[in-house]
Amino acid sequence: DVKVTQSSRYLVKRTGEKVFLECVQDMDHENMFWYRQDPGLGLRLIYFSYDVKMKEKGDIPEGYSVSREKKERFSLILESASTNQTSMYLCASSLAGGPVEVQYFGPGTRLTVT
Amino acid sequence: QKEVEQNSGPLSVPEGAIASLNCTYSDRVSQSFFWYRQYSGKSPELIMSIYSNGDKEDGRFTAQLNKASQYVSLLIRDSQPSDSATYLCAVLRAGNMLTFGGGTRLMVKP
């Protein structure tokens, strides 16, 4: 059974702090994704990665960066958190060459920036 | 105009009724369409996919696609309280990425 875990369910940070959101998957998936979910806006893709040390910008990468040093771990970094980054963050993984719609999501991290 | 649009709801239906969830998309070249269900506080899960015009049935769920009208819908027959969730429409776009709609919240009342 695929498991995607995220380091925190809830996180409260102050404006200007550097924030790390961690995601780990245990199914040897090549593809990993970071989304944010806001009411009425659905899931929006921030960054994705098809392989170790590889990253690609999604639709809303501004204010974020990512790191993928190991295949199972994909980190989202907010270099200087701002209040408009208060959101639910979802990590997902999928198999390379598999159907793109089959993504396994983590439980999410609800980040509040005050 | 959003790339994928859904009425945010809530859509309220009585138990046993048919729930109809609608989604429109802007990119005419889109070929693949998906419905995800997301329970409150949980992650999205894929429940239906559709690629061709017409209907696709899976149990109580029917996905309908009309590419000419750029319209995709999800019908849930014999709605149950356990169907209460937010339903996300997603479209496969260039670059093999998904674009999600904002979701429709469905409430099925006993």
XYZ file of N, CA and C in Angstrom:
672
model
N 0.848 -1.187 0.000
C 0.000 0.000 0.000
C 0.887 1.242 0.000
N 0.632 2.114 -0.967
C 1.452 3.322 -1.090
C 1.229 4.226 0.098
N 2.327 4.744 0.604
C 2.178 5.679 1.701
C 2.987 6.936 1.397
N 2.304 8.059 1.494
C 2.953 9.354 1.354
C 2.739 10.083 2.667
N 3.817 10.461 3.298
C 3.707 11.145 4.582
C 4.261 12.551 4.470
N 3.685 13.422 5.255
C 4.146 14.804 5.327
C 4.512 15.096 6.773
N 5.513 15.924 6.927
C 6.132 16.074 8.243
C 5.202 16.627 9.305
N 4.275 17.496 8.916
C 3.382 18.095 9.903
C 1.971 18.171 9.366
N 0.978 18.019 10.191
C -0.404 18.253 9.757
C -0.764 19.730 9.871
N -0.243 20.347 10.923
C -0.518 21.766 11.145
C 0.794 22.467 11.472
N 0.925 23.674 10.939
C 2.153 24.435 11.160
C 1.783 25.907 11.241
N 2.333 26.594 12.218
C 2.122 28.030 12.337
C 3.493 28.700 12.324
N 3.672 29.611 11.395
C 4.944 30.308 11.250
C 4.701 31.815 11.187
N 5.771 32.544 11.436
C 5.677 34.004 11.377
C 6.168 34.509 10.022
N 5.644 35.641 9.646
C 6.074 36.297 8.404
C 7.582 36.472 8.398
N 8.177 36.092 7.275
C 9.619 36.236 7.127
C 10.416 35.002 7.499
N 9.799 34.043 8.175
C 10.507 32.822 8.537
C 10.758 31.950 7.322
N 11.793 31.159 7.395
C 12.046 30.145 6.371
C 11.331 28.872 6.821
N 10.562 28.312 5.913
C 9.721 27.174 6.265
C 10.056 25.984 5.380
N 10.175 24.831 6.011
C 10.441 23.596 5.283
C 9.252 22.656 5.451
N 8.710 22.205 4.338
C 7.674 21.180 4.367
C 8.270 19.928 3.729
N 8.191 18.829 4.482
C 8.823 17.603 4.021
C 7.779 16.585 3.580
N 8.141 15.845 2.555
C 7.264 14.799 2.037
C 8.105 13.560 1.756
N 7.621 12.425 2.210
C 8.331 11.168 1.989
C 7.355 10.127 1.465
N 7.772 9.416 0.410
C 6.949 8.324 -0.113
C 7.766 7.041 -0.080
N 7.044 5.926 0.107
C 7.747 4.660 0.334
C 7.566 3.661 -0.809
N 7.124 4.137 -1.979
C 6.860 3.204 -3.072
C 7.824 3.351 -4.230
N 8.938 3.992 -4.006
C 9.962 4.107 -5.046
C 9.438 4.842 -6.291
N 8.523 5.764 -6.084
C 7.988 6.537 -7.204
C 8.999 7.560 -7.687
N 9.064 7.711 -9.007
C 9.968 8.695 -9.567
C 9.395 10.119 -9.485
N 8.090 10.222 -9.687
C 7.459 11.537 -9.774
C 6.952 11.998 -8.414
N 7.216 13.242 -8.109
C 6.668 13.829 -6.882
C 6.213 15.248 -7.171
N 5.180 15.671 -6.464
C 4.513 16.944 -6.737
C 4.226 17.681 -5.428
N 4.229 18.984 -5.516
C 3.715 19.825 -4.446
C 2.589 20.697 -4.992
N 1.452 20.644 -4.289
C 0.291 21.468 -4.614
C -0.065 22.317 -3.403
N -0.737 23.413 -3.674
C -1.433 24.102 -2.596
C -2.917 24.125 -2.927
N -3.733 24.052 -1.889
C -5.171 24.007 -2.084
C -5.814 25.111 -1.286
N -6.541 25.965 -1.973
C -7.246 27.071 -1.346
C -8.721 26.988 -1.717
N -9.598 27.424 -0.835
C -11.039 27.338 -1.104
C -11.414 27.978 -2.435
N -12.140 27.224 -3.242
C -12.606 27.734 -4.526
C -11.574 27.717 -5.636
N -10.334 27.416 -5.301
C -9.266 27.429 -6.320
C -8.748 26.040 -6.637
N -9.202 25.044 -5.938
C -8.749 23.693 -6.211
C -7.282 23.504 -5.877
N -6.682 22.509 -6.499
C -5.264 22.242 -6.307
C -4.480 22.978 -7.384
N -3.468 23.672 -6.964
C -2.593 24.352 -7.921
C -1.176 23.826 -7.744
N -0.569 23.503 -8.874
C 0.746 22.878 -8.854
C 1.830 23.918 -8.613
N 2.660 23.663 -7.602
C 3.744 24.589 -7.274
C 5.035 24.160 -7.973
N 5.466 22.937 -7.707
C 6.664 22.362 -8.311
C 6.451 20.866 -8.459
N 7.201 20.273 -9.366
C 7.231 18.834 -9.455
C 8.628 18.369 -9.802
N 8.813 17.053 -9.631
C 10.131 16.480 -9.859
C 9.960 15.098 -10.463
N 10.725 14.823 -11.504
C 10.667 13.516 -12.152
C 11.823 12.611 -11.744
N 12.763 13.183 -10.989
C 13.902 12.361 -10.614
C 14.703 13.095 -9.556
N 15.631 12.370 -8.965
C 16.475 12.980 -7.946
C 17.214 14.175 -8.538
N 17.268 15.228 -7.781
C 17.945 16.476 -8.131
C 17.325 17.164 -9.336
N 16.203 16.704 -9.760
C 15.521 17.331 -10.880
C 14.273 18.040 -10.360
N 13.989 19.231 -10.876
C 12.800 19.960 -10.469
C 12.281 20.783 -11.639
N 10.987 20.965 -11.653
C 10.350 21.768 -12.690
C 9.320 22.669 -12.033
N 9.215 23.891 -12.520
C 8.206 24.805 -12.000
C 6.825 24.383 -12.447
N 5.891 24.548 -11.536
C 4.495 24.338 -11.870
C 3.842 25.657 -12.231
N 2.609 25.815 -11.827
C 1.842 27.006 -12.206
C 2.091 28.200 -11.286
N 2.438 27.940 -10.047
C 2.595 29.043 -9.088
C 3.880 28.873 -8.274
N 5.050 28.915 -8.902
C 6.293 28.666 -8.154
C 6.832 29.858 -7.370
N 6.275 31.036 -7.606
C 6.841 32.241 -6.996
C 6.771 32.162 -5.476
N 7.901 32.413 -4.856
C 7.972 32.400 -3.396
C 8.306 31.042 -2.803
N 8.474 30.050 -3.693
C 8.767 28.691 -3.248
C 10.019 28.164 -3.943
N 10.663 27.206 -3.304
C 11.697 26.419 -3.952
C 11.538 24.987 -3.446
N 12.241 24.071 -4.090
C 12.134 22.664 -3.699
C 13.509 22.031 -3.688
N 13.553 20.877 -3.056
C 14.782 20.105 -3.015
C 14.429 18.631 -3.085
N 15.192 17.932 -3.943
C 15.001 16.487 -4.008
C 16.379 15.836 -4.054
N 16.917 15.581 -2.885
C 18.242 14.977 -2.757
C 18.177 13.463 -2.777
N 17.041 12.916 -2.361
C 16.836 11.471 -2.383
C 15.515 11.173 -3.078
N 15.429 10.012 -3.659
C 14.251 9.665 -4.456
C 12.977 9.715 -3.634
N 13.050 9.311 -2.393
C 11.824 9.195 -1.601
C 11.395 10.504 -0.943
N 12.222 11.522 -1.007
C 11.953 12.745 -0.245
C 11.918 13.968 -1.158
N 10.872 14.766 -0.975
C 10.705 15.980 -1.781
C 10.308 17.095 -0.820
N 11.128 18.100 -0.729
C 10.914 19.170 0.246
C 10.472 20.447 -0.446
N 9.529 21.110 0.173
C 9.078 22.426 -0.299
C 9.592 23.464 0.676
N 10.181 24.513 0.144
C 10.804 25.537 0.978
C 10.171 26.893 0.688
N 9.741 27.537 1.740
C 9.293 28.920 1.642
C 10.423 29.771 2.192
N 11.108 30.450 1.320
C 12.323 31.165 1.720
C 12.030 32.259 2.744
N 10.935 32.953 2.581
C 10.532 34.011 3.499
C 9.009 34.031 3.515
N 8.444 33.328 4.484
C 7.005 33.110 4.493
C 6.228 34.424 4.528
N 5.140 34.436 3.785
C 4.253 35.595 3.790
C 2.831 35.133 4.077
N 1.995 36.071 4.501
C 0.633 35.694 4.900
C -0.162 35.093 3.741
N 0.165 35.486 2.502
C -0.575 34.921 1.367
C -0.140 33.506 1.029
N 0.794 32.972 1.801
C 1.166 31.573 1.649
C 0.464 30.689 2.675
N -0.421 31.274 3.455
C -1.286 30.491 4.329
C -2.190 29.630 3.456
N -2.115 28.331 3.643
C -2.817 27.429 2.744
C -2.676 25.994 3.231
N -3.376 25.091 2.526
C -3.164 23.658 2.702
C -2.182 23.208 1.625
N -1.137 22.519 2.027
C -0.127 22.036 1.081
C -0.207 20.517 0.996
N -0.345 20.045 -0.227
C -0.457 18.613 -0.474
C 0.712 18.144 -1.327
N 1.311 17.061 -0.882
C 2.356 16.406 -1.641
C 1.747 15.171 -2.304
N 2.257 14.802 -3.456
C 1.770 13.609 -4.147
C 2.932 12.931 -4.855
N 2.758 11.642 -5.102
C 3.761 10.924 -5.881
C 3.068 10.027 -6.887
N 3.802 9.675 -7.931
C 3.261 8.768 -8.936
C 4.412 8.036 -9.608
N 4.042 6.966 -10.295
C 5.022 6.130 -10.967
C 5.384 6.720 -12.319
N 6.653 6.731 -12.647
C 7.078 7.208 -13.954
C 6.462 6.333 -15.039
N 5.924 6.949 -16.068
C 5.311 6.206 -17.156
C 3.897 5.740 -16.871
N 3.464 5.913 -15.650
C 2.096 5.526 -15.307
C 1.126 6.629 -15.656
N -0.164 6.370 -15.512
C -1.154 7.413 -15.797
C -0.962 8.599 -14.857
N -0.913 9.791 -15.445
C -0.610 10.966 -14.631
C -1.688 11.224 -13.589
N -2.903 10.761 -13.889
C -4.003 11.027 -12.957
C -3.924 10.164 -11.703
N -3.126 9.124 -11.751
C -3.001 8.249 -10.589
C -1.879 8.793 -9.707
N -2.256 9.690 -8.837
C -1.298 10.293 -7.921
C -1.704 9.938 -6.498
N -0.735 9.598 -5.701
C -0.986 9.247 -4.313
C -0.656 10.470 -3.470
N -1.658 10.933 -2.769
C -1.510 12.163 -2.009
C -1.166 11.890 -0.544
N -0.405 12.795 0.019
C -0.188 12.784 1.451
C -1.368 13.411 2.162
N -1.346 13.423 3.495
C -2.480 13.931 4.269
C -2.595 15.451 4.277
N -1.560 16.126 3.822
C -1.609 17.584 3.775
C -1.004 18.234 5.005
N -0.489 19.438 4.793
C -0.008 20.289 5.879
C -0.749 21.611 5.800
N -1.465 21.925 6.871
C -2.154 23.225 6.893
C -1.205 24.237 7.513
N -0.725 25.136 6.678
C 0.240 26.147 7.113
C -0.469 27.478 7.333
N -0.236 28.047 8.487
C -0.732 29.389 8.785
C 0.469 30.292 9.002
N 0.505 31.387 8.271
C 1.583 32.368 8.414
C 0.983 33.627 9.028
N 1.496 34.001 10.188
C 0.917 35.161 10.896
C 1.861 36.362 10.849
N -10.852 34.013 -17.489
C -11.616 32.763 -17.348
C -10.702 31.670 -16.804
N -11.198 30.960 -15.770
C -10.428 29.851 -15.235
C -10.367 28.739 -16.253
N -9.274 27.970 -16.190
C -9.129 26.866 -17.136
C -10.149 25.770 -16.892
N -10.444 25.507 -15.629
C -11.432 24.494 -15.267
C -12.355 25.121 -14.225
N -13.636 25.163 -14.541
C -14.578 25.836 -13.652
C -15.617 24.880 -13.107
N -15.893 25.036 -11.822
C -16.939 24.279 -11.166
C -17.705 25.214 -10.245
N -18.977 24.933 -10.069
C -19.764 25.645 -9.080
C -19.336 25.153 -7.698
N -19.003 26.081 -6.823
C -18.438 25.663 -5.534
C -19.473 25.022 -4.605
N -20.779 25.290 -4.889
C -21.820 24.707 -4.049
C -21.970 25.487 -2.749
N -22.521 24.851 -1.693
C -22.794 23.416 -1.662
C -24.033 23.025 -2.472
N -23.924 21.826 -3.043
C -25.047 21.198 -3.701
C -25.672 20.245 -2.691
N -26.913 20.481 -2.374
C -27.589 19.669 -1.376
C -28.646 18.810 -2.044
N -28.575 17.505 -1.831
C -29.564 16.584 -2.394
C -30.044 15.647 -1.294
N -31.281 15.174 -1.395
C -31.758 14.211 -0.403
C -31.206 12.819 -0.706
N -31.093 12.022 0.319
C -30.636 10.648 0.162
C -31.508 9.926 -0.856
N -30.849 9.182 -1.748
C -31.557 8.437 -2.771
C -31.739 9.182 -4.083
N -31.483 10.477 -4.080
C -31.648 11.284 -5.298
C -30.395 11.174 -6.174
N -30.505 11.753 -7.376
C -29.343 11.838 -8.268
C -28.652 13.181 -8.044
N -27.368 13.105 -7.798
C -26.569 14.329 -7.685
C -25.868 14.563 -9.011
N -25.941 15.781 -9.510
C -25.323 16.123 -10.789
C -24.280 17.216 -10.568
N -23.049 16.881 -10.874
C -21.932 17.803 -10.665
C -21.360 18.175 -12.028
N -21.133 19.454 -12.228
C -20.755 19.927 -13.554
C -19.399 20.622 -13.567
N -18.780 20.588 -14.727
C -17.445 21.149 -14.882
C -17.294 21.620 -16.329
N -16.779 22.812 -16.519
C -16.454 23.282 -17.874
C -14.969 23.566 -17.941
N -14.413 23.453 -19.135
C -12.985 23.680 -19.302
C -12.757 24.542 -20.529
N -11.632 25.223 -20.559
C -11.415 26.222 -21.607
C -10.537 25.734 -22.752
N -9.691 24.737 -22.517
C -8.747 24.300 -23.545
C -9.389 23.260 -24.455
N -9.656 23.656 -25.692
C -10.370 22.764 -26.622
C -9.601 21.493 -26.941
N -8.279 21.514 -26.775
C -7.509 20.336 -27.174
C -7.422 19.294 -26.054
N -7.986 19.592 -24.906
C -7.943 18.637 -23.800
C -8.623 17.341 -24.203
N -8.025 16.217 -23.781
C -8.522 14.915 -24.201
C -8.897 14.004 -23.048
N -8.377 14.316 -21.850
C -8.558 13.405 -20.728
C -9.090 14.172 -19.529
N -10.072 13.547 -18.867
C -10.802 14.254 -17.812
C -11.012 13.314 -16.637
N -10.951 13.890 -15.455
C -10.973 13.051 -14.252
C -11.821 13.694 -13.168
N -12.381 12.832 -12.340
C -13.087 13.283 -11.141
C -12.408 12.694 -9.914
N -12.162 13.585 -8.941
C -11.607 13.185 -7.661
C -12.631 13.505 -6.575
N -12.636 12.681 -5.557
C -13.472 12.916 -4.388
C -12.552 13.251 -3.209
N -12.933 14.257 -2.463
C -12.129 14.655 -1.308
C -13.041 14.830 -0.104
N -12.928 13.919 0.845
C -13.665 14.059 2.086
C -13.016 15.156 2.918
N -13.810 15.755 3.767
C -13.329 16.848 4.593
C -12.121 16.426 5.407
N -11.047 17.156 5.292
C -9.834 16.863 6.044
C -8.991 15.739 5.480
N -9.392 15.239 4.310
C -8.663 14.134 3.691
C -8.072 14.564 2.346
N -7.310 13.653 1.769
C -6.685 13.923 0.480
C -7.605 13.520 -0.666
N -7.406 14.083 -1.844
C -8.223 13.681 -3.000
C -7.944 12.234 -3.400
N -8.974 11.580 -3.911
C -8.825 10.228 -4.448
C -9.521 10.184 -5.807
N -8.883 9.543 -6.755
C -9.425 9.435 -8.106
C -10.606 8.472 -8.112
N -11.742 8.914 -8.679
C -12.903 8.023 -8.739
C -13.363 7.725 -10.162
N -13.108 8.618 -11.102
C -13.563 8.377 -12.476
C -12.621 9.049 -13.454
N -12.502 8.441 -14.613
C -11.801 9.064 -15.717
C -12.648 8.889 -16.974
N -12.550 9.822 -17.890
C -13.296 9.724 -19.143
C -12.500 10.392 -20.241
N -12.503 9.763 -21.429
C -11.665 10.238 -22.517
C -12.453 10.482 -23.800
N -13.628 9.836 -23.905
C -14.404 9.929 -25.145
C -15.755 10.580 -24.866
N -16.302 11.194 -25.880
C -17.635 11.770 -25.754
C -18.642 10.701 -25.352
N -19.589 11.099 -24.536
C -20.621 10.156 -24.137
C -20.566 9.896 -22.647
N -21.086 8.752 -22.263
C -21.197 8.383 -20.858
C -20.260 7.234 -20.517
N -19.787 7.254 -19.277
C -19.016 6.133 -18.752
C -19.545 5.836 -17.359
N -19.972 4.594 -17.174
C -20.614 4.230 -15.915
C -19.700 3.348 -15.078
N -19.737 3.572 -13.770
C -18.996 2.732 -12.834
C -19.807 2.684 -11.544
N -20.587 1.613 -11.413
C -21.435 1.511 -10.231
C -22.468 2.613 -10.209
N -22.526 3.352 -9.128
C -23.508 4.440 -9.019
C -23.031 5.727 -9.696
N -21.824 5.708 -10.194
C -21.243 6.903 -10.791
C -21.288 6.835 -12.320
N -21.656 7.956 -12.937
C -21.596 8.087 -14.390
C -20.900 9.390 -14.723
N -19.845 9.297 -15.509
C -19.187 10.494 -16.022
C -19.702 10.748 -17.434
N -19.943 12.004 -17.747
C -20.419 12.386 -19.074
C -19.482 13.426 -19.655
N -19.187 13.281 -20.937
C -18.264 14.206 -21.596
C -18.876 14.703 -22.896
N -18.808 15.996 -23.089
C -19.225 16.625 -24.331
C -18.120 17.588 -24.745
N -17.249 17.137 -25.626
C -16.101 17.944 -26.016
C -16.515 19.170 -26.820
N -17.568 19.062 -27.597
C -18.011 20.212 -28.397
C -18.431 21.365 -27.492
N -19.058 21.028 -26.384
C -19.500 22.049 -25.424
C -18.466 22.292 -24.332
N -17.387 21.513 -24.341
C -16.319 21.633 -23.345
C -16.896 21.493 -21.945
N -17.561 20.384 -21.767
C -18.369 20.170 -20.575
C -18.210 18.713 -20.133
N -17.954 18.554 -18.840
C -17.877 17.203 -18.291
C -18.681 17.195 -16.996
N -19.378 16.113 -16.751
C -20.217 16.057 -15.564
C -20.067 14.709 -14.875
N -20.483 14.687 -13.639
C -20.493 13.459 -12.839
C -21.875 13.319 -12.231
N -22.504 12.178 -12.508
C -23.805 11.885 -11.896
C -23.608 10.809 -10.841
N -24.212 11.030 -9.703
C -24.188 10.027 -8.642
C -25.628 9.606 -8.387
N -25.915 8.353 -8.728
C -27.277 7.840 -8.526
C -27.415 7.315 -7.109
N -28.670 7.316 -6.635
C -28.960 6.795 -5.295
C -27.956 7.370 -4.285
N -27.876 8.683 -4.244
C -26.899 9.354 -3.382
C -27.044 8.924 -1.929
N -25.906 8.737 -1.298
C -25.859 8.332 0.108
C -25.160 9.423 0.930
N -25.470 9.504 2.211
C -24.754 10.481 3.049
C -23.243 10.326 2.971
N -22.780 9.096 2.735
C -21.342 8.856 2.621
C -20.747 9.458 1.349
N -21.592 9.897 0.438
C -21.108 10.574 -0.774
C -20.821 12.052 -0.510
N -21.202 12.532 0.653
C -20.965 13.939 0.995
C -19.464 14.214 1.014
N -19.026 15.088 0.157
C -17.599 15.360 -0.020
C -17.473 16.512 -1.009
N -16.253 16.917 -1.260
C -15.981 17.857 -2.342
C -15.487 17.075 -3.550
N -16.047 17.367 -4.697
C -15.693 16.670 -5.930
C -14.908 17.614 -6.833
N -13.707 17.180 -7.179
C -12.805 17.982 -7.986
C -12.765 17.440 -9.406
N -12.935 18.320 -10.350
C -12.781 17.983 -11.769
C -11.351 18.323 -12.152
N -10.725 17.470 -12.949
C -9.359 17.737 -13.394
C -9.237 17.428 -14.877
N -8.412 18.193 -15.545
C -8.209 18.061 -16.989
C -6.724 17.889 -17.249
N -6.399 16.956 -18.120
C -5.003 16.758 -18.489
C -4.627 17.785 -19.531
N -3.569 18.502 -19.282
C -3.157 19.552 -20.213
C -1.786 19.238 -20.790
N -1.328 20.086 -21.676
C -0.016 19.921 -22.295
C 1.058 19.851 -21.220
N 2.058 19.027 -21.462
C 3.091 18.827 -20.462
C 2.747 17.704 -19.513
N 1.632 17.026 -19.798
C 1.208 15.875 -18.989
C 0.965 16.257 -17.545
N 0.371 17.427 -17.352
C 0.040 17.898 -16.013
C -1.474 18.006 -15.886
N -1.929 18.012 -14.656
C -3.352 18.154 -14.385
C -3.681 19.582 -13.981
N -4.810 20.073 -14.479
C -5.367 21.327 -13.998
C -6.672 20.991 -13.285
N -6.780 21.426 -12.044
C -7.954 21.119 -11.233
C -8.912 22.294 -11.195
N -10.201 21.956 -11.125
C -11.193 22.972 -10.824
C -11.233 23.221 -9.331
N -12.041 24.207 -8.944
C -12.124 24.587 -7.547
C -12.890 23.608 -6.669
N -13.625 22.692 -7.310
C -14.360 21.699 -6.541
C -15.783 22.122 -6.236
N -16.660 21.127 -6.160
C -18.048 21.332 -5.756
C -18.297 20.534 -4.490
N -18.811 21.214 -3.487
C -19.119 20.522 -2.237
C -20.522 19.938 -2.330
N -20.608 18.647 -2.138
C -21.882 17.932 -2.187
C -22.294 17.535 -0.778
N -23.550 17.812 -0.464
C -24.111 17.389 0.821
C -25.325 16.517 0.539
N -25.305 15.304 1.027
C -26.432 14.389 0.866
C -27.113 14.273 2.220
N -28.358 14.689 2.266
C -29.076 14.736 3.545
C -29.937 13.499 3.729
N -29.822 12.862 4.903
C -30.618 11.648 5.158
C -32.112 11.965 5.187
